[in-house]
Coordinates of C-alpha atoms in Angstrom, one line a residue:
X127 CA 48.8 52.8 90.4
X128 CA 51.9 50.8 91.0
X129 CA 55.1 51.8 92.8
X130 CA 57.6 49.4 91.2
X131 CA 55.8 46.0 91.1
X132 CA 53.7 46.9 94.2
X133 CA 50.0 47.9 93.8
X134 CA 49.6 51.0 96.0
X135 CA 46.4 52.6 94.8
X136 CA 43.3 51.9 92.9
X137 CA 40.7 54.3 91.6
X138 CA 37.4 52.3 91.4
X139 CA 34.3 53.5 89.5
X140 CA 31.2 52.9 91.5
X141 CA 27.5 53.5 90.8
X142 CA 25.9 53.8 87.4
X143 CA 28.2 54.2 84.4
X144 CA 27.0 57.8 83.6
X145 CA 27.4 59.1 87.2
X146 CA 31.2 59.1 87.2
X147 CA 31.5 58.3 90.9
X148 CA 34.9 57.1 92.0
X149 CA 36.5 55.7 95.2
X150 CA 40.2 55.8 95.9
X151 CA 41.8 52.8 97.7
X152 CA 45.3 53.1 99.0
X153 CA 47.0 49.9 100.1
X154 CA 43.5 48.3 100.3
X155 CA 41.9 51.0 102.4
X156 CA 39.2 53.4 101.1
X157 CA 40.3 57.0 101.5
X158 CA 38.3 60.2 101.0
X159 CA 38.9 61.5 97.5
X160 CA 36.5 64.3 96.5
X161 CA 36.6 65.3 92.8
X162 CA 35.3 68.5 91.3
X163 CA 32.5 68.3 88.8
X164 CA 35.0 69.3 86.1
X165 CA 37.1 66.2 86.8
X166 CA 34.1 63.9 86.7
X167 CA 33.3 64.8 83.1
X168 CA 34.2 62.4 80.4
X169 CA 37.2 63.8 78.7
X170 CA 40.7 62.8 78.1
X171 CA 42.3 65.4 80.2
X172 CA 40.5 64.1 83.4
X173 CA 42.7 61.0 83.6
X174 CA 45.9 62.9 83.8
X175 CA 44.7 65.4 86.4
X176 CA 43.2 62.6 88.6
X177 CA 46.5 60.7 88.4
X178 CA 48.4 63.8 89.6
X179 CA 46.1 64.1 92.6
X180 CA 46.5 60.5 93.5
X181 CA 50.3 60.7 93.2
X182 CA 50.3 63.8 95.4
X183 CA 48.3 61.9 98.1
X184 CA 50.8 59.0 97.9
X185 CA 53.7 61.3 98.3
X186 CA 52.1 63.0 101.3
X187 CA 51.7 59.6 102.9
X188 CA 55.3 58.6 102.0
X189 CA 54.0 55.5 100.2
X190 CA 55.9 56.0 96.9

């Protein structure tokens, strides 16, 4: 996720492909980011909901 041309957050998939385990990194630092089982499912809607959660975290930290 970019704020202008600055990379501020990355959502990295870890573990086996089917497990849908993610890590959130903000400004190069891993931060806790629990996801519900529903958001871990493979579906199109998941991506938009996860982005909204990350953006909310960035706003709380006054990063973007």
